[in-house]
Short mmCIF file of C-alpha atoms in Angstrom, two decimals:
data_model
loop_
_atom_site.label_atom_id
_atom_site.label_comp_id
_atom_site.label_asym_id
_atom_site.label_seq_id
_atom_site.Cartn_x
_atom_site.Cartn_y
_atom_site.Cartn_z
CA UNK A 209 42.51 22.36 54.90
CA UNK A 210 39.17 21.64 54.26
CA UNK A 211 36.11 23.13 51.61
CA UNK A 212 34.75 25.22 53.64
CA UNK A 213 38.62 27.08 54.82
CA UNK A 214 38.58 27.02 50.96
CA UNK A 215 35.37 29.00 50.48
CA UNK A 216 35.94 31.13 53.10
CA UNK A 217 39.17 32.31 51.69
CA UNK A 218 37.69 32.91 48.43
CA UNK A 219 35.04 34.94 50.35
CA UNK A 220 37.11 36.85 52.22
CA UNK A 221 39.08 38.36 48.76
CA UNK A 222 36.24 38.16 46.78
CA UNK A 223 36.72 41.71 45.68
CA UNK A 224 40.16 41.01 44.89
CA UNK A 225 39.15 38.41 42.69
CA UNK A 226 36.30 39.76 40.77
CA UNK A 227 38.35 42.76 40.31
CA UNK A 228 41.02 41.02 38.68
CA UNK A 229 38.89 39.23 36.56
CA UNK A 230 36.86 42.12 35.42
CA UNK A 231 40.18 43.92 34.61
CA UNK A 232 41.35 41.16 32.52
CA UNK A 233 38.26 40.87 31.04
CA UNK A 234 37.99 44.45 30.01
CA UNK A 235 41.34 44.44 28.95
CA UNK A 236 40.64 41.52 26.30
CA UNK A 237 37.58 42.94 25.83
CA UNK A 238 39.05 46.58 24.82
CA UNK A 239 41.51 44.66 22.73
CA UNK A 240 38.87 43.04 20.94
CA UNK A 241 36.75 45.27 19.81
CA UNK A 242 39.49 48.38 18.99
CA UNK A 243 42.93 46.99 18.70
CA UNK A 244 42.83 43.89 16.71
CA UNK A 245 42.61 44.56 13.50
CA UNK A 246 40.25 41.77 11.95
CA UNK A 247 42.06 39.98 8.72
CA UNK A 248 40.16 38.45 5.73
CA UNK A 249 40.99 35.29 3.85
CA UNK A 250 40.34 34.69 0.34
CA UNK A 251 41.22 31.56 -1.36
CA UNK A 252 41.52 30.62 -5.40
CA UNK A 253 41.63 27.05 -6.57
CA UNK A 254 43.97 25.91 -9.34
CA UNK A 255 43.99 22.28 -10.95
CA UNK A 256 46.45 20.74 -12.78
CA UNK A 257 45.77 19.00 -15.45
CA UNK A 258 47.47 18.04 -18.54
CA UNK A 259 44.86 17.74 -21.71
CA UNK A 260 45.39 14.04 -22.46
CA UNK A 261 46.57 13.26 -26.06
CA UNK A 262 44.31 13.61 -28.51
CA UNK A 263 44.04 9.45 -29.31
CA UNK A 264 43.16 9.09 -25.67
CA UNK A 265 40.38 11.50 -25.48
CA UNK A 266 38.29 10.59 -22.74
CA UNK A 267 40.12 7.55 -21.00
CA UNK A 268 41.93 8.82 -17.61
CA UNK A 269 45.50 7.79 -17.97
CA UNK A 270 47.27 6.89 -14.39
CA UNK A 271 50.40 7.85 -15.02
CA UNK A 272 49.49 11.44 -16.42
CA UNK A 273 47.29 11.79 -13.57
CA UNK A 274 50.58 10.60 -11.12
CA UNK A 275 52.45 13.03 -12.97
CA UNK A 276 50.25 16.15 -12.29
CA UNK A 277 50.21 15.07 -8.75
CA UNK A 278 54.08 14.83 -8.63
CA UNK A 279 54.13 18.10 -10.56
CA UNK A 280 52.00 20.00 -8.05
CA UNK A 281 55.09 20.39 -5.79
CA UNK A 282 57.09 21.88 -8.29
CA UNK A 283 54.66 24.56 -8.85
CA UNK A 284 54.42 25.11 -5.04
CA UNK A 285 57.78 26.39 -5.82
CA UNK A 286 57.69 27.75 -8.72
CA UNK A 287 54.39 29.88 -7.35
CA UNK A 288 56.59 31.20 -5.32
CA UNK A 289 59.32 32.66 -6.52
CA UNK A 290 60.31 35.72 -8.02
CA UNK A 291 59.58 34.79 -11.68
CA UNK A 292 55.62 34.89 -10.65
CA UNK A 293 55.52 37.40 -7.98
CA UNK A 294 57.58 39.54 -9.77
CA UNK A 295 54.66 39.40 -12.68
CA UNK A 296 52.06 39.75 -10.46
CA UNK A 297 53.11 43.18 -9.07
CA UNK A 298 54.26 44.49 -12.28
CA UNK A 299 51.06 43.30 -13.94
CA UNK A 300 48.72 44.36 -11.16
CA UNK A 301 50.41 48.24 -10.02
CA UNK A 302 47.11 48.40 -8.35
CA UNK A 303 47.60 46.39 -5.66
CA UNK A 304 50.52 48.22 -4.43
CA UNK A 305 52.61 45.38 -3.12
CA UNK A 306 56.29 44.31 -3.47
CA UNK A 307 57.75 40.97 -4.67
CA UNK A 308 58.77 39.93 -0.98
CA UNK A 309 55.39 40.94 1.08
CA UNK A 310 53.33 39.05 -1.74
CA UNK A 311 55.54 35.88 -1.10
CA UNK A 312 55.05 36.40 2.60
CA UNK A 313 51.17 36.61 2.25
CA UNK A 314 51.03 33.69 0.03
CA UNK A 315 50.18 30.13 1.38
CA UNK A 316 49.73 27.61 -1.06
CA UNK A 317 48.53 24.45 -0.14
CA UNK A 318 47.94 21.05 -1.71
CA UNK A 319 45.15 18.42 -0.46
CA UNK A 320 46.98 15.17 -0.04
CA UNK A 321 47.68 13.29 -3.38
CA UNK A 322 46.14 15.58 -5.32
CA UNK A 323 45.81 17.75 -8.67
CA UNK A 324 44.26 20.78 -6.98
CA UNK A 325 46.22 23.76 -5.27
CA UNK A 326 44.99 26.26 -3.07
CA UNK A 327 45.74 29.78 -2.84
CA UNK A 328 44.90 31.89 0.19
CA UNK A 329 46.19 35.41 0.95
CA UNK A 330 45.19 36.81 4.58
CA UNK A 331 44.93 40.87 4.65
CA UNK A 332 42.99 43.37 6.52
CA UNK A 333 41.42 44.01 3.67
CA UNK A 334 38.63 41.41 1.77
CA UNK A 335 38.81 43.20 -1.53
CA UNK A 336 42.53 43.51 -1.35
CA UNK A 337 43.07 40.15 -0.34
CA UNK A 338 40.39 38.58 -3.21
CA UNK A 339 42.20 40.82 -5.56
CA UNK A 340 45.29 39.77 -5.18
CA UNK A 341 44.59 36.12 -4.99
CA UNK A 342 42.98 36.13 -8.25
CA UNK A 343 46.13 38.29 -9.70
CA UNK A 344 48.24 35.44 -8.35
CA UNK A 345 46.29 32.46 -10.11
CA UNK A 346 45.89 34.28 -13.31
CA UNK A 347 49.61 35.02 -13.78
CA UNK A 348 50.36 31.70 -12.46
CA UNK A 349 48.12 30.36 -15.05
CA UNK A 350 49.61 32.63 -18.00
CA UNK A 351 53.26 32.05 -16.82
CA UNK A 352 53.49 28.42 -16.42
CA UNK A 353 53.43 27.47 -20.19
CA UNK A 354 56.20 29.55 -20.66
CA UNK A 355 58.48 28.28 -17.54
CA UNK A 356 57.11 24.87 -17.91
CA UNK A 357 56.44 24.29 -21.62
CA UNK A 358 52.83 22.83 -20.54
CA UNK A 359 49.73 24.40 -20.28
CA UNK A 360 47.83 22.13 -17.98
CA UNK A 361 47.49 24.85 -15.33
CA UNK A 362 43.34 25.42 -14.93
CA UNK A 363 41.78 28.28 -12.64
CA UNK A 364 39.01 26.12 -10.76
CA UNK A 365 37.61 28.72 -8.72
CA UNK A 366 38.02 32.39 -8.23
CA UNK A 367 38.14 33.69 -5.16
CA UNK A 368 34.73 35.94 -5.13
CA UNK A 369 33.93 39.61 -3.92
CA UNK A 370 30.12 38.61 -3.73
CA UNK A 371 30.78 35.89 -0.72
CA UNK A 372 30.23 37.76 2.59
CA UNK A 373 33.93 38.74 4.44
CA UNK A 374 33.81 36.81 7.25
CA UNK A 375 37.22 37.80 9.42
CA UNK A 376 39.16 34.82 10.25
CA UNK A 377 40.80 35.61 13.48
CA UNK A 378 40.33 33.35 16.93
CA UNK A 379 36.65 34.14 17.89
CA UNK A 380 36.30 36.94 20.49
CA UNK A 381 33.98 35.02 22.79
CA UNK A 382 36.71 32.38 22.82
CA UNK A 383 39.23 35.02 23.85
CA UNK A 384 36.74 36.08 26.78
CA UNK A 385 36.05 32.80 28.31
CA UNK A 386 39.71 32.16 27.82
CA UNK A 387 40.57 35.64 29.70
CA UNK A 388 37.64 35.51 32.17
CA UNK A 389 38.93 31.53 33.14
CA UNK A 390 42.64 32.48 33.50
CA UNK A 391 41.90 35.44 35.42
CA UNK A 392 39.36 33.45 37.70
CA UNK A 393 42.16 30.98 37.99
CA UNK A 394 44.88 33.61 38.83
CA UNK A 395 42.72 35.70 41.29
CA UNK A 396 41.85 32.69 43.42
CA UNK A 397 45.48 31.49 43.29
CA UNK A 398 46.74 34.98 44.46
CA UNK A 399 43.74 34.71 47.75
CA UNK A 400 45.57 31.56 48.41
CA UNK A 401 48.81 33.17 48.32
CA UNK A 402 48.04 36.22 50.48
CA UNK A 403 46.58 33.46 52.70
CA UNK A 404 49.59 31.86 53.34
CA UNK A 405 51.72 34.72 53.43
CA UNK A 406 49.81 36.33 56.10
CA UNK A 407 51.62 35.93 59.08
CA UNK A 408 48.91 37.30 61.98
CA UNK A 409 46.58 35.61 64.29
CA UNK A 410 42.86 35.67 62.80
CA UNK A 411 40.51 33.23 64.99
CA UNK A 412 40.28 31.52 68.21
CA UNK A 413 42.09 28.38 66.91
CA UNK A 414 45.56 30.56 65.56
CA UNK A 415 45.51 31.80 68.99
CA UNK A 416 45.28 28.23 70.96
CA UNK A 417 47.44 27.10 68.02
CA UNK A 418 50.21 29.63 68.39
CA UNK A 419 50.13 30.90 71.95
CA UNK A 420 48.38 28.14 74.04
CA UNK A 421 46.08 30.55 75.47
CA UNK A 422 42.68 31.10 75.50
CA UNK A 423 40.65 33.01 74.00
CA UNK A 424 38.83 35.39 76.17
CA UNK A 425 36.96 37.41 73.77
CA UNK A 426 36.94 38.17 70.00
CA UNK A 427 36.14 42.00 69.72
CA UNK A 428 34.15 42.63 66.15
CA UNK A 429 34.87 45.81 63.97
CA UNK A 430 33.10 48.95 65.07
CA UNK A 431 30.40 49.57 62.84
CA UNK A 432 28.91 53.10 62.96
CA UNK A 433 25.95 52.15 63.79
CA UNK A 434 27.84 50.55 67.11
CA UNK A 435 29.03 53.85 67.65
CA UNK A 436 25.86 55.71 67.38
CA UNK A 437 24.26 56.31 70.26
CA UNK A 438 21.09 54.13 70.79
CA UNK A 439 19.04 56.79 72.52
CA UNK A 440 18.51 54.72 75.70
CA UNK A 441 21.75 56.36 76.48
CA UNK A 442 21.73 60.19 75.71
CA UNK A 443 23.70 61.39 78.71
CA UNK A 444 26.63 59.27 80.00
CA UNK A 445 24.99 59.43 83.54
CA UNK A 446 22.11 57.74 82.88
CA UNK A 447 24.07 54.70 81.07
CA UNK A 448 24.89 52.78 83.86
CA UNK A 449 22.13 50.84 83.67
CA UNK A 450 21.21 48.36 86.17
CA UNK A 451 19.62 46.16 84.19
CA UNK A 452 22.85 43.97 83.69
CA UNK A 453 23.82 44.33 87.15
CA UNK A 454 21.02 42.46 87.84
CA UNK A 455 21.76 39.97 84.44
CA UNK A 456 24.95 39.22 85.72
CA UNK A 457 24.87 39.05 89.26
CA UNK B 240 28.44 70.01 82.21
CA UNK B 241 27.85 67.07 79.38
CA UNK B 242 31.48 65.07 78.57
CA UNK B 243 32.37 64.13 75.24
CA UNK B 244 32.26 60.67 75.85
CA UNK B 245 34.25 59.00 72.95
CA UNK B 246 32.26 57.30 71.06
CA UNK B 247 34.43 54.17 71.06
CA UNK B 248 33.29 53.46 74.43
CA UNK B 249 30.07 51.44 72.95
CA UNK B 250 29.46 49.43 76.48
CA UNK B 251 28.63 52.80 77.69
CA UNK B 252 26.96 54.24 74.43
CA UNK B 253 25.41 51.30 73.28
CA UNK B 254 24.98 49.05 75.51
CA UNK B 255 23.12 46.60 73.56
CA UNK B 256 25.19 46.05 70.25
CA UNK B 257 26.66 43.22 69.71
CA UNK B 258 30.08 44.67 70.28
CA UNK B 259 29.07 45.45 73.67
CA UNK B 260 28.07 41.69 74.01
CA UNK B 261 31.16 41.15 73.74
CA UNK B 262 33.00 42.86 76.10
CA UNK B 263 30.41 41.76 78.74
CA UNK B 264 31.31 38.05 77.40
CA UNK B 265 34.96 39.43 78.33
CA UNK B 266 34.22 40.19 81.35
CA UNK B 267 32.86 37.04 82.60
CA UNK B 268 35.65 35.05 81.05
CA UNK B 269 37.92 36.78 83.43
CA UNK B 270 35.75 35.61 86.22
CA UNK B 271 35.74 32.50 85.45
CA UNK B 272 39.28 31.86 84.62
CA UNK B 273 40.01 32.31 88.55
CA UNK B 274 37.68 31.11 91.27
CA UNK B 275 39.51 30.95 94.11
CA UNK B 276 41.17 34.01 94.14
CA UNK B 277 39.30 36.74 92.25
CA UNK B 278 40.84 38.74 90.08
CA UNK B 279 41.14 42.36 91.13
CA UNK B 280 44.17 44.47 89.77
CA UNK B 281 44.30 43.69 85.75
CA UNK B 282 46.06 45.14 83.11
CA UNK B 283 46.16 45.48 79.38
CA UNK B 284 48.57 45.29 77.40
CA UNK B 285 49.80 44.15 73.84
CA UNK B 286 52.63 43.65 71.72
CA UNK B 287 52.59 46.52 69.58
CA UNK B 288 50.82 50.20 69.52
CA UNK B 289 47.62 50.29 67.97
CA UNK B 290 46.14 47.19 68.62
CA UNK B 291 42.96 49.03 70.89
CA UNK B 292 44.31 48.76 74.38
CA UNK B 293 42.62 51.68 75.82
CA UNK B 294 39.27 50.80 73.73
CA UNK B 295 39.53 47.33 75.36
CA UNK B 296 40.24 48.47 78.89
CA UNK B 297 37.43 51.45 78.59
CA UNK B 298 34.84 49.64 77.66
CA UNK B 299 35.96 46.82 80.09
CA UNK B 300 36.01 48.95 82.78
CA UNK B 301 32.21 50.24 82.07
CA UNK B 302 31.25 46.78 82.12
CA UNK B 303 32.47 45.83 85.51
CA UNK B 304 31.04 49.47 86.70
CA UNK B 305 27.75 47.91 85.17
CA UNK B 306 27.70 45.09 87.09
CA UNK B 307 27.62 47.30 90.34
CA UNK B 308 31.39 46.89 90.81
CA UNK B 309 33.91 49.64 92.16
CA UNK B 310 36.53 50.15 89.12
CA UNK B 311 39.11 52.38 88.82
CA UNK B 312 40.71 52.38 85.20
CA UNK B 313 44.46 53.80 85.63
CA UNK B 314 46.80 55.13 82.91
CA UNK B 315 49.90 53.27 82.99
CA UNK B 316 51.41 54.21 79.90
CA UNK B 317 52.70 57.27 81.01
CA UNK B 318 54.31 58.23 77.41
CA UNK B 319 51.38 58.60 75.04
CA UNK B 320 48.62 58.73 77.26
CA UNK B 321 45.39 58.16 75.84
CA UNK B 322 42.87 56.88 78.45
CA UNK B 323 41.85 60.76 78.99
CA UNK B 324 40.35 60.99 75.21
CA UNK B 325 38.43 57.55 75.41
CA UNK B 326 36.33 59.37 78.69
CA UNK B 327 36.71 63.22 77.78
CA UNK B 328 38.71 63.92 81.01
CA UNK B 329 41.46 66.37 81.32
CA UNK B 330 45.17 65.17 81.74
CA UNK B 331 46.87 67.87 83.65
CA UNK B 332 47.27 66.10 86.77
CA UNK B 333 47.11 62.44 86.94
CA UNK B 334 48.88 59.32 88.21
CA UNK B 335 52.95 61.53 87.69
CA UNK B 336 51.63 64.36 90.05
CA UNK B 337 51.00 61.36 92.92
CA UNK B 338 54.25 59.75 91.91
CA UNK B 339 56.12 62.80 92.13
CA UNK B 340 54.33 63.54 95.31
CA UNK B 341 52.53 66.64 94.47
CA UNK B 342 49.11 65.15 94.72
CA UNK B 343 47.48 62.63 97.09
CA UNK B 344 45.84 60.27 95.09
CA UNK B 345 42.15 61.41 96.16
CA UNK B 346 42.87 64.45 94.42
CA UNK B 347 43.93 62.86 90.94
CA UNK B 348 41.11 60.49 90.92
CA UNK B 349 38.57 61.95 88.68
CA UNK B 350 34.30 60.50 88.08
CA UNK B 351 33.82 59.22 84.50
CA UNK B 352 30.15 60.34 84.20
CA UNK B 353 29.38 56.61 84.40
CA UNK B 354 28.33 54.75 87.77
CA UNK B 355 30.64 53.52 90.08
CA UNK B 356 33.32 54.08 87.32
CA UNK B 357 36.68 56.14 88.14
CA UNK B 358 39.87 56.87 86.35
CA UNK B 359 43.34 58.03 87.09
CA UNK B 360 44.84 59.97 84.14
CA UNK B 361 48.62 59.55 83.48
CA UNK B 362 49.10 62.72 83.84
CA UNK B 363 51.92 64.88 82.65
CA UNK B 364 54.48 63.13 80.83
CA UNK B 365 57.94 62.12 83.01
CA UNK B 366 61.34 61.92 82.24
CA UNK B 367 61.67 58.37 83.25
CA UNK B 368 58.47 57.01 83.22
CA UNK B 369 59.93 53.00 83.90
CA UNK B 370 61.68 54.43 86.71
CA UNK B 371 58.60 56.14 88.38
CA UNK B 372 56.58 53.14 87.69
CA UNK B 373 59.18 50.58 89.74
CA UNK B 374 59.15 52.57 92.62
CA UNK B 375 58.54 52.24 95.83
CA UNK B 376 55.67 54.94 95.82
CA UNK B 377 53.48 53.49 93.11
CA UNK B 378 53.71 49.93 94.97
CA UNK B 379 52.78 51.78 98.40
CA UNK B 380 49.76 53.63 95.90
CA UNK B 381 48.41 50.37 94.52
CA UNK B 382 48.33 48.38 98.06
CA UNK B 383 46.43 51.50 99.55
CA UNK B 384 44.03 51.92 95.64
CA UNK B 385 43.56 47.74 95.79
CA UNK B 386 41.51 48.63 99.27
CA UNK B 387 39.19 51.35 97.90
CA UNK B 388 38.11 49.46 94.73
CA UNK B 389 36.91 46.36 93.70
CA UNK B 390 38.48 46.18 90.57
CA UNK B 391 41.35 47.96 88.95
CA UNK B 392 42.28 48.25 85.66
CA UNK B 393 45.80 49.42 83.94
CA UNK B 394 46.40 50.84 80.17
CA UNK B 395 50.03 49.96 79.35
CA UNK B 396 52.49 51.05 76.87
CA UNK B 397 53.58 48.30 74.10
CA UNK B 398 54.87 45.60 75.51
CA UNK B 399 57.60 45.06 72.96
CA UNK B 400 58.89 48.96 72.73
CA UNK B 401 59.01 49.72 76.41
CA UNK B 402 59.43 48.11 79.64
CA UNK B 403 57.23 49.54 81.36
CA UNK B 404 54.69 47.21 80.64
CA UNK B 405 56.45 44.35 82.20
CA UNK B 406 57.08 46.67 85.46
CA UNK B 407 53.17 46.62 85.69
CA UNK B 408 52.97 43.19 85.44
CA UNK B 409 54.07 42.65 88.40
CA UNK B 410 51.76 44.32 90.10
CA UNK B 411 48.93 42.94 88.38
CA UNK B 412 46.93 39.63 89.44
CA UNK B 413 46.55 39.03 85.78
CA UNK B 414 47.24 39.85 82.32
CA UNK B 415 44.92 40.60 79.12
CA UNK B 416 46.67 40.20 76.24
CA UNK B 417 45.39 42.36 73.13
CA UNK B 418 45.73 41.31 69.85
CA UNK B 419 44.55 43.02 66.39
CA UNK B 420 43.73 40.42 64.50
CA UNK B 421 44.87 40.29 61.03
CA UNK B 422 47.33 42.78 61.98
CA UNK B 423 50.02 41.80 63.80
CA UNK B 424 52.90 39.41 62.95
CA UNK B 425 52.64 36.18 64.94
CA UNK B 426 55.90 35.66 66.06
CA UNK B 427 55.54 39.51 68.29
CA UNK B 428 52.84 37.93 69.79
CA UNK B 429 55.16 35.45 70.63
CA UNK B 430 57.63 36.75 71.69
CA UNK B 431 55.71 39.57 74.18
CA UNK B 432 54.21 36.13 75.66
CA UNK B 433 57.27 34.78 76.14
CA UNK B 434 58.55 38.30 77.97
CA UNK B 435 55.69 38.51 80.18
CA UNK B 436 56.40 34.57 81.12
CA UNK B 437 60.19 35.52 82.03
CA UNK B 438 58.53 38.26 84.38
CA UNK B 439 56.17 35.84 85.75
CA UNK B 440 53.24 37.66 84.64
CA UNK B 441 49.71 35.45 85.03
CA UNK B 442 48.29 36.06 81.39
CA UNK B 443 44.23 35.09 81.76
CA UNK B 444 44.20 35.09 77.96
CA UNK B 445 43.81 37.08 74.52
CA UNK B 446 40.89 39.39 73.62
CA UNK B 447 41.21 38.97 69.48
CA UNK B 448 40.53 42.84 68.56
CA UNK B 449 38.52 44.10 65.24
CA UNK B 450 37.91 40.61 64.42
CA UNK B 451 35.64 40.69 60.63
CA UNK B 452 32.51 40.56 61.87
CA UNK B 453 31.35 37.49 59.52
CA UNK B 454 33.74 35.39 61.30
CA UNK B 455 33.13 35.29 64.78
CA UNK B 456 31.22 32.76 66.76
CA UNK B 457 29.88 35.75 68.75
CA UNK B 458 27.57 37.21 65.99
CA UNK B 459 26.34 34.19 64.58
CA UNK B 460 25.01 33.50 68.20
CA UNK B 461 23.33 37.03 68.01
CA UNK B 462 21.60 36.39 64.71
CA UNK B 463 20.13 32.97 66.06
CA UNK B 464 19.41 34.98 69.59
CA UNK B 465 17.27 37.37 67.28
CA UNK B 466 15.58 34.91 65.51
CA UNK B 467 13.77 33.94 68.56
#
């Protein structure tokens, strides 16, 4: 088949298309804006760092520095189990959260081969979630002496109510062009279908293809204003005009 | 007394839309797909019901008349008769009462309002209308109609739900196949072809009915014709 069959097709459902896409679209759209709840990240940094003896002041030691970095997965762990998140909520009633859903919330990550640890709790709410994330370093913080016998755990950075909430779902124009593409992409793919599904004669050529016989004439749709009188024929009698006669004779 | 002419019958009504083009472009396709002998008894028919028989044949019919020709259009499909509606005649006698011998055909035949154009209702509906249609009567009727008019057309029944339709065939010198396009499954087509080729019928061709305007050849020669 060639471009122009193509285009043609396309034409022909047009408002087939379009109307799937705008219903997608709308869909997505309505989605959007009312039923996804938007979610807010906040993140706190810790760094671990043992103070360095005091007859090394000053002189970065390898090995303690290799240490912290090996240590950093331990803490992962420790950071999340029950022994901190069950301090956290009893410390913090406020934040109305059990053990469990704080652990779930939690992601701690670690940069590489590193000394520093992030924190970052998602929730729909940016206070809530800042909160929390600073409840979680700060009993991290207090608690690992006591689990670890070292206190080299060192809150770098808070997470901060000041910084503007910025949600951190998929963008919504994203989700559009994603919906309005797939949609564009399904309508034209369902034209196509009907296409070749439909099983009747349409032009000259399915005739001579089908039957082998000619075509003698293709009849267009009625319009109305076909129908409507065209006032050089009011009465029936005067119609017979012999004007073609003449034409055709 | 003005007729309610149905407003369908655009060659009549409006005779210079492009729909009417049409059907005049019909016309002389007929008359050129036979030279040596001219067609003169034709009928209509198609595969299934609703595909615009009687619209085709009317306004067929009014273009021969407008050429200066003697036409008689002739209900054939003596089971849902429609050809009455399409020229606001009445049906109460008709092509049955001649069949059944209770007319002489001059009496049945009734003016259309429109020059040199004349129908024959079906009349009133028979018990056995593919019986009436075979016999000897309507063959002795159509030698004696075929010398009073120039041209003769026939509305038929579906081809492919009654017989009758293949009956008339034989009395035709030609065949005009109808076919809605977009409509109607191919392989019906195909198979009320193949019918009408068992029965010797002489199809002349297909008129493509309530084609989308945008895609016919027809209209984009209007639009050029009015650009002149």
């Amino acid at each position: 088949m060639q471009l122009k069959e193509y285009i043609r097709m396309i034409r022909k459902r047009i408002w087939l298309i379009s109307g799937i896409v705008l219903l997608v679209c709308a869909v997505v759209g309505v989605k959007n804006v009312y039923f996804t709840p938007q979610i807010y990240e906040a993140t706190a940094k810790l760094i671990i760092n043992q103070m360095p003896r005091p007859d090394r002041a000053g002189v970065v030691d390898y090995s303690v520095v290799q240490t912290n970095i090996a240590l950093t997965n331990s803490y992962k762990q420790i950071m999340m189990s029950s022994a901190i998140m069950d301090q956290v909520v009893a410390s913090f009633p406020d934040l109305k959260v059990t053990p469990s859903a704080l652990a779930q919330k939690l992601r701690v990550n670690t940069a590489g081969d590193s000394q520093v640890m992030d924190l970052t709790i998602r929730d729909l709410s940016y206070t809530k979630a800042v909160k929390t994330v600073n409840a979680v370093a700060k009993v991290f913080k207090r608690q690992i002496p006591s689990i670890m016998k070292m206190d080299n755990v060192t809150i770098l950075s808070e997470a901060s109510l000041t910084e503007p909430a910025v949600p951190v779902n998929s963008n919504p124009a994203i989700q559009m062009f994603i919906a309005f593409s797939a949609s564009l992409l399904l309508g034209i793919g369902l034209a196509f279908l009907l296409e070749v599904l439909d099983d009747t004669f349409k032009n000259e050529e399915d005739v001579e293809k089908e039957l082998g016989l000619p075509t003698l004439s293709l009849i267009t749709k009625m319009k109305k204003e076909d129908r409507r009188s065209d006032g050089s024929a009011t009465t029936p009698k005067q119609v017979g005009d012999g004007q073609y006669a003449a034409i055709n004779q | 007394m003005p007729r309610l002419i149905n407003n369908q019958l655009v060659t009549s009504l409006h005779a210079q839309s492009p729909v009417s083009e049409e059907y005049r472009m019909l016309r002389t396709n007929i008359q050129f797909s036979s030279i040596d002998e001219p067609i003169e008894v034709m009928m209509v028919a198609s595969a299934q019901a609703g595909e615009g028989r009687t619209v085709t044949i009317s306004n067929l019919a009014v273009t021969y008349a407008q050429e200066g020709k003697k036409v008689l259009v002739m209900d054939m499909d003596l089971r849902r008769s429609s050809l009455h509606h399409m020229f606001g005649l009445r049906n109460h006698t008709g092509l049955t009462r001649v069949l059944a011998n209770q007319q002489p055909w001059q009496e049945v035949v009734q003016e259309t309002g429109i020059d040199h154009l004349y129908a024959i209702t079906a009349g009133p509906t028979p018990p056995n209308p593919s019986e009436m249609l075979s016999s000897r009567r309507m063959n002795a009727l159509m030698a004696e109609l075929k010398e009073h008019y120039d041209v003769i057309l026939m509305d038929t029944p579906p081809l492919l739900s009654f017989p009758d339709g293949f009956i008339i065939s034989s009395m035709c010198d030609g065949v005009i196949l109808v076919v809605q396009a977009g409509k109607v499954k191919k392989d019906l087509v195909k198979k009320a072809k193949a019918n009408l080729e068992r029965v010797k019928a002489r199809i002349l061709g297909v008129v493509l009915n309530n084609v989308k305007r945008s895609d016919t050849r027809a209209e984009r020669g209007m639009e050029e014709r009015n650009l002149i």
